[in-house]
PDB file of C-alpha atoms in Angstrom:
ATOM      1  CA  MET A 271       0.000   0.000   0.000  1.00  0.00           C
ATOM      2  CA  GLY A 272       1.586   3.291  -1.125  1.00  0.00           C
ATOM      3  CA  THR A 273       1.034   6.795   0.108  1.00  0.00           C
ATOM      4  CA  GLY A 274      -0.052   8.123  -3.276  1.00  0.00           C
ATOM      5  CA  ASN A 275       0.746  11.577  -4.613  1.00  0.00           C
ATOM      6  CA  ILE A 276      -1.215  13.416  -1.902  1.00  0.00           C
ATOM      7  CA  GLY A 277       0.504  11.381   0.821  1.00  0.00           C
ATOM      8  CA  LYS A 278       3.956  12.096  -0.598  1.00  0.00           C
ATOM      9  CA  LEU A 279       3.205  15.821  -0.904  1.00  0.00           C
ATOM     10  CA  ALA A 280       1.864  15.906   2.669  1.00  0.00           C
ATOM     11  CA  LEU A 281       5.041  14.301   3.982  1.00  0.00           C
ATOM     12  CA  LEU A 282       7.263  16.737   2.073  1.00  0.00           C
ATOM     13  CA  THR A 283       5.390  19.956   2.862  1.00  0.00           C
ATOM     14  CA  GLY A 284       3.227  19.255   5.896  1.00  0.00           C
ATOM     15  CA  ILE A 285       3.268  20.312   9.499  1.00  0.00           C
ATOM     16  CA  MET A 286       5.614  17.520  10.625  1.00  0.00           C
ATOM     17  CA  LYS A 287       8.418  18.589   8.279  1.00  0.00           C
ATOM     18  CA  ASN A 288       7.889  22.312   8.834  1.00  0.00           C
ATOM     19  CA  SER A 289       7.784  22.044  12.639  1.00  0.00           C
ATOM     20  CA  ARG A 290      11.098  20.225  13.166  1.00  0.00           C
ATOM     21  CA  SER A 291      13.158  23.311  14.039  1.00  0.00           C
ATOM     22  CA  LEU A 292      10.333  24.815  16.120  1.00  0.00           C
ATOM     23  CA  LYS A 293      10.104  21.818  18.443  1.00  0.00           C
ATOM     24  CA  SER A 294      13.506  22.312  20.033  1.00  0.00           C
ATOM     25  CA  LYS A 295      13.322  26.100  20.030  1.00  0.00           C
ATOM     26  CA  PHE A 296       9.882  26.465  21.656  1.00  0.00           C
ATOM     27  CA  GLY A 297       9.721  23.741  24.281  1.00  0.00           C
ATOM     28  CA  PHE A 298       7.655  21.094  22.492  1.00  0.00           C
ATOM     29  CA  GLN A 299       6.343  18.490  24.946  1.00  0.00           C
ATOM     30  CA  ASN A 300       3.406  16.043  24.872  1.00  0.00           C
ATOM     31  CA  GLY A 301       2.213  17.473  21.551  1.00  0.00           C
ATOM     32  CA  TYR A 302       2.229  21.121  22.632  1.00  0.00           C
ATOM     33  CA  PHE A 303       4.492  24.128  22.101  1.00  0.00           C
ATOM     34  CA  GLY A 304       5.329  26.534  24.937  1.00  0.00           C
ATOM     35  CA  LYS A 305       3.801  26.411  28.393  1.00  0.00           C
ATOM     36  CA  ARG A 306       0.228  26.013  29.508  1.00  0.00           C
ATOM     37  CA  GLY A 307      -1.634  29.306  29.733  1.00  0.00           C
ATOM     38  CA  LYS A 308      -3.644  30.539  32.702  1.00  0.00           C
ATOM     39  CA  GLY A 309      -6.975  29.485  31.171  1.00  0.00           C
ATOM     40  CA  ARG A 310      -8.823  26.256  31.846  1.00  0.00           C
ATOM     41  CA  LYS A 311      -7.857  24.588  28.592  1.00  0.00           C
ATOM     42  CA  SER A 312      -4.532  22.776  28.418  1.00  0.00           C
ATOM     43  CA  SER A 313      -4.574  23.434  24.671  1.00  0.00           C
ATOM     44  CA  THR A 314      -4.054  27.168  25.243  1.00  0.00           C
ATOM     45  CA  ARG A 315      -0.326  27.782  25.354  1.00  0.00           C
ATOM     46  CA  ASN A 316       2.029  30.704  25.969  1.00  0.00           C
ATOM     47  CA  ILE A 317       5.402  31.453  24.435  1.00  0.00           C
ATOM     48  CA  PRO A 318       7.067  34.459  26.088  1.00  0.00           C
ATOM     49  CA  SER A 319       9.265  36.705  23.973  1.00  0.00           C
ATOM     50  CA  LYS A 320      10.972  40.094  24.080  1.00  0.00           C
ATOM     51  CA  ASN A 321       9.265  40.809  20.737  1.00  0.00           C
ATOM     52  CA  PRO A 322       6.027  38.758  20.661  1.00  0.00           C
ATOM     53  CA  LEU A 323       4.824  39.910  17.235  1.00  0.00           C
ATOM     54  CA  GLN A 324       8.129  39.135  15.511  1.00  0.00           C
ATOM     55  CA  THR A 325       8.418  35.774  17.283  1.00  0.00           C
ATOM     56  CA  ALA A 326       4.860  34.895  16.229  1.00  0.00           C
ATOM     57  CA  LYS A 327       5.573  35.910  12.616  1.00  0.00           C
ATOM     58  CA  ASP A 328       8.761  33.819  12.558  1.00  0.00           C
ATOM     59  CA  PHE A 329       6.945  30.827  14.086  1.00  0.00           C
ATOM     60  CA  PHE A 330       4.119  31.130  11.546  1.00  0.00           C
ATOM     61  CA  ASP A 331       6.469  31.572   8.573  1.00  0.00           C
ATOM     62  CA  THR A 332       8.427  28.473   9.595  1.00  0.00           C
ATOM     63  CA  LEU A 333       5.316  26.382  10.216  1.00  0.00           C
ATOM     64  CA  VAL A 334       3.671  27.205   6.890  1.00  0.00           C
ATOM     65  CA  GLN A 335       6.877  27.718   4.855  1.00  0.00           C
ATOM     66  CA  ASP A 336       5.914  28.796   1.328  1.00  0.00           C
ATOM     67  CA  ALA A 337       2.265  27.697   1.408  1.00  0.00           C
ATOM     68  CA  ALA A 338      -0.441  29.963   0.004  1.00  0.00           C
ATOM     69  CA  ARG A 339      -1.949  32.295   2.603  1.00  0.00           C
ATOM     70  CA  GLU A 340      -5.563  33.341   2.694  1.00  0.00           C
ATOM     71  CA  VAL A 341      -6.166  36.780   4.194  1.00  0.00           C
ATOM     72  CA  LEU A 342      -8.901  36.646   6.838  1.00  0.00           C
ATOM     73  CA  LYS A 343     -11.248  39.658   6.928  1.00  0.00           C
ATOM     74  CA  ASN A 344     -13.848  40.783   9.431  1.00  0.00           C
ATOM     75  CA  ASP A 345     -17.406  41.819   8.528  1.00  0.00           C
ATOM     76  CA  ASN A 346     -16.153  45.292   7.554  1.00  0.00           C
ATOM     77  CA  GLY A 347     -13.664  43.807   5.106  1.00  0.00           C
ATOM     78  CA  GLU A 348     -10.641  44.681   7.256  1.00  0.00           C
ATOM     79  CA  PRO A 349      -7.895  42.057   7.423  1.00  0.00           C
ATOM     80  CA  TYR A 350      -7.270  40.508  10.844  1.00  0.00           C
ATOM     81  CA  GLY A 351      -5.049  37.504  10.093  1.00  0.00           C
ATOM     82  CA  PHE A 352      -4.004  34.703   7.792  1.00  0.00           C
ATOM     83  CA  ARG A 353      -5.103  31.111   7.234  1.00  0.00           C
ATOM     84  CA  VAL A 354      -3.019  28.391   5.646  1.00  0.00           C
ATOM     85  CA  ASP A 355      -4.277  24.945   4.680  1.00  0.00           C
ATOM     86  CA  LEU A 356      -1.227  22.691   4.400  1.00  0.00           C
ATOM     87  CA  PRO A 357      -1.206  19.759   1.943  1.00  0.00           C
ATOM     88  CA  ASP A 358      -1.384  17.257   4.836  1.00  0.00           C
ATOM     89  CA  GLY A 359      -4.763  18.658   5.949  1.00  0.00           C
ATOM     90  CA  SER A 360      -3.552  20.707   8.914  1.00  0.00           C
ATOM     91  CA  ILE A 361      -4.799  24.279   9.242  1.00  0.00           C
ATOM     92  CA  ILE A 362      -2.767  27.149  10.690  1.00  0.00           C
ATOM     93  CA  ILE A 363      -4.292  30.544  11.573  1.00  0.00           C
ATOM     94  CA  PHE A 364      -2.217  33.583  12.550  1.00  0.00           C
ATOM     95  CA  ARG A 365      -3.754  36.653  14.166  1.00  0.00           C
ATOM     96  CA  PRO A 366      -1.318  39.511  14.903  1.00  0.00           C
ATOM     97  CA  VAL A 367      -3.823  40.854  17.472  1.00  0.00           C
ATOM     98  CA  SER A 368      -5.891  38.274  19.346  1.00  0.00           C
ATOM     99  CA  HIS A 369      -9.144  38.642  21.274  1.00  0.00           C
ATOM    100  CA  SER A 370      -7.381  37.984  24.585  1.00  0.00           C
ATOM    101  CA  ALA A 371      -7.154  40.697  27.251  1.00  0.00           C
ATOM    102  CA  ASP A 372      -3.524  41.463  26.409  1.00  0.00           C
ATOM    103  CA  LYS A 373      -4.197  41.409  22.624  1.00  0.00           C
ATOM    104  CA  SER A 374      -1.143  39.150  22.199  1.00  0.00           C
ATOM    105  CA  PRO A 375      -0.397  37.655  18.759  1.00  0.00           C
ATOM    106  CA  ALA A 376      -1.842  34.148  18.461  1.00  0.00           C
ATOM    107  CA  ILE A 377      -1.451  31.094  16.256  1.00  0.00           C
ATOM    108  CA  SER A 378      -4.043  28.321  16.117  1.00  0.00           C
ATOM    109  CA  ILE A 379      -2.939  24.879  14.993  1.00  0.00           C
ATOM    110  CA  ASP A 380      -5.640  22.429  13.888  1.00  0.00           C
ATOM    111  CA  THR A 381      -4.438  18.927  13.098  1.00  0.00           C
ATOM    112  CA  LYS A 382      -7.837  17.163  13.331  1.00  0.00           C
ATOM    113  CA  SER A 383      -8.091  16.774   9.551  1.00  0.00           C
ATOM    114  CA  CYS A 384      -4.474  15.697   8.973  1.00  0.00           C
ATOM    115  CA  ARG A 385      -4.205  12.890   6.449  1.00  0.00           C
ATOM    116  CA  ILE A 386      -1.007  11.600   8.051  1.00  0.00           C
ATOM    117  CA  GLU A 387      -0.211  10.759  11.664  1.00  0.00           C
ATOM    118  CA  VAL A 388       1.226  13.768  13.493  1.00  0.00           C
ATOM    119  CA  ASP A 389       2.542  14.324  17.013  1.00  0.00           C
ATOM    120  CA  ILE A 390       1.246  17.911  17.225  1.00  0.00           C
ATOM    121  CA  ARG A 391      -2.023  18.418  19.083  1.00  0.00           C
ATOM    122  CA  VAL A 392      -4.732  20.979  18.361  1.00  0.00           C
ATOM    123  CA  GLN A 393      -3.728  24.150  20.215  1.00  0.00           C
ATOM    124  CA  LYS A 394      -3.772  27.928  20.361  1.00  0.00           C
ATOM    125  CA  ILE A 395      -0.486  29.655  21.142  1.00  0.00           C
ATOM    126  CA  HIS A 396      -0.285  33.198  22.499  1.00  0.00           C
ATOM    127  CA  PHE A 397       3.019  34.996  22.098  1.00  0.00           C
ATOM    128  CA  THR A 398       3.308  37.049  25.278  1.00  0.00           C
ATOM    129  CA  LEU A 399       5.703  39.750  26.411  1.00  0.00           C
ATOM    130  CA  GLU A 400       8.582  38.246  28.349  1.00  0.00           C
ATOM    131  CA  VAL A 401       8.836  39.689  31.848  1.00  0.00           C
ATOM    132  CA  PRO A 402      12.496  40.184  32.765  1.00  0.00           C
ATOM    133  CA  LEU A 403      13.719  38.715  36.041  1.00  0.00           C
ATOM    134  CA  THR A 404      14.809  41.383  38.499  1.00  0.00           C
TER     135      THR A 404
END
């Protein structure tokens, strides 16, 4: 039984390949990046950074590589983020300004529809301002 053309493309350009360098850099453990947020859901994660927006952009660019990006627009037609559907079926959404109280940049990772087995769980990552130790 072969993987077929879609399976081969998913392996070459999907979330598993694109996330390799992110896993060591952003504390990947038990299928999640970063640390658990203060909310009730364990799938809400935080990654602190001195420059949260730039870190979020770099994370997103690495995760989606050169995939086509769909601009997300609100009801007024104003852009508020980007959506990428990777060939393996995973969906990545980047919002430079989230709905959270601190308006931190956020990335949602949805692997429910992945056509290959992945070790990355469904999660939302907020890129928060790193508080320096005094």
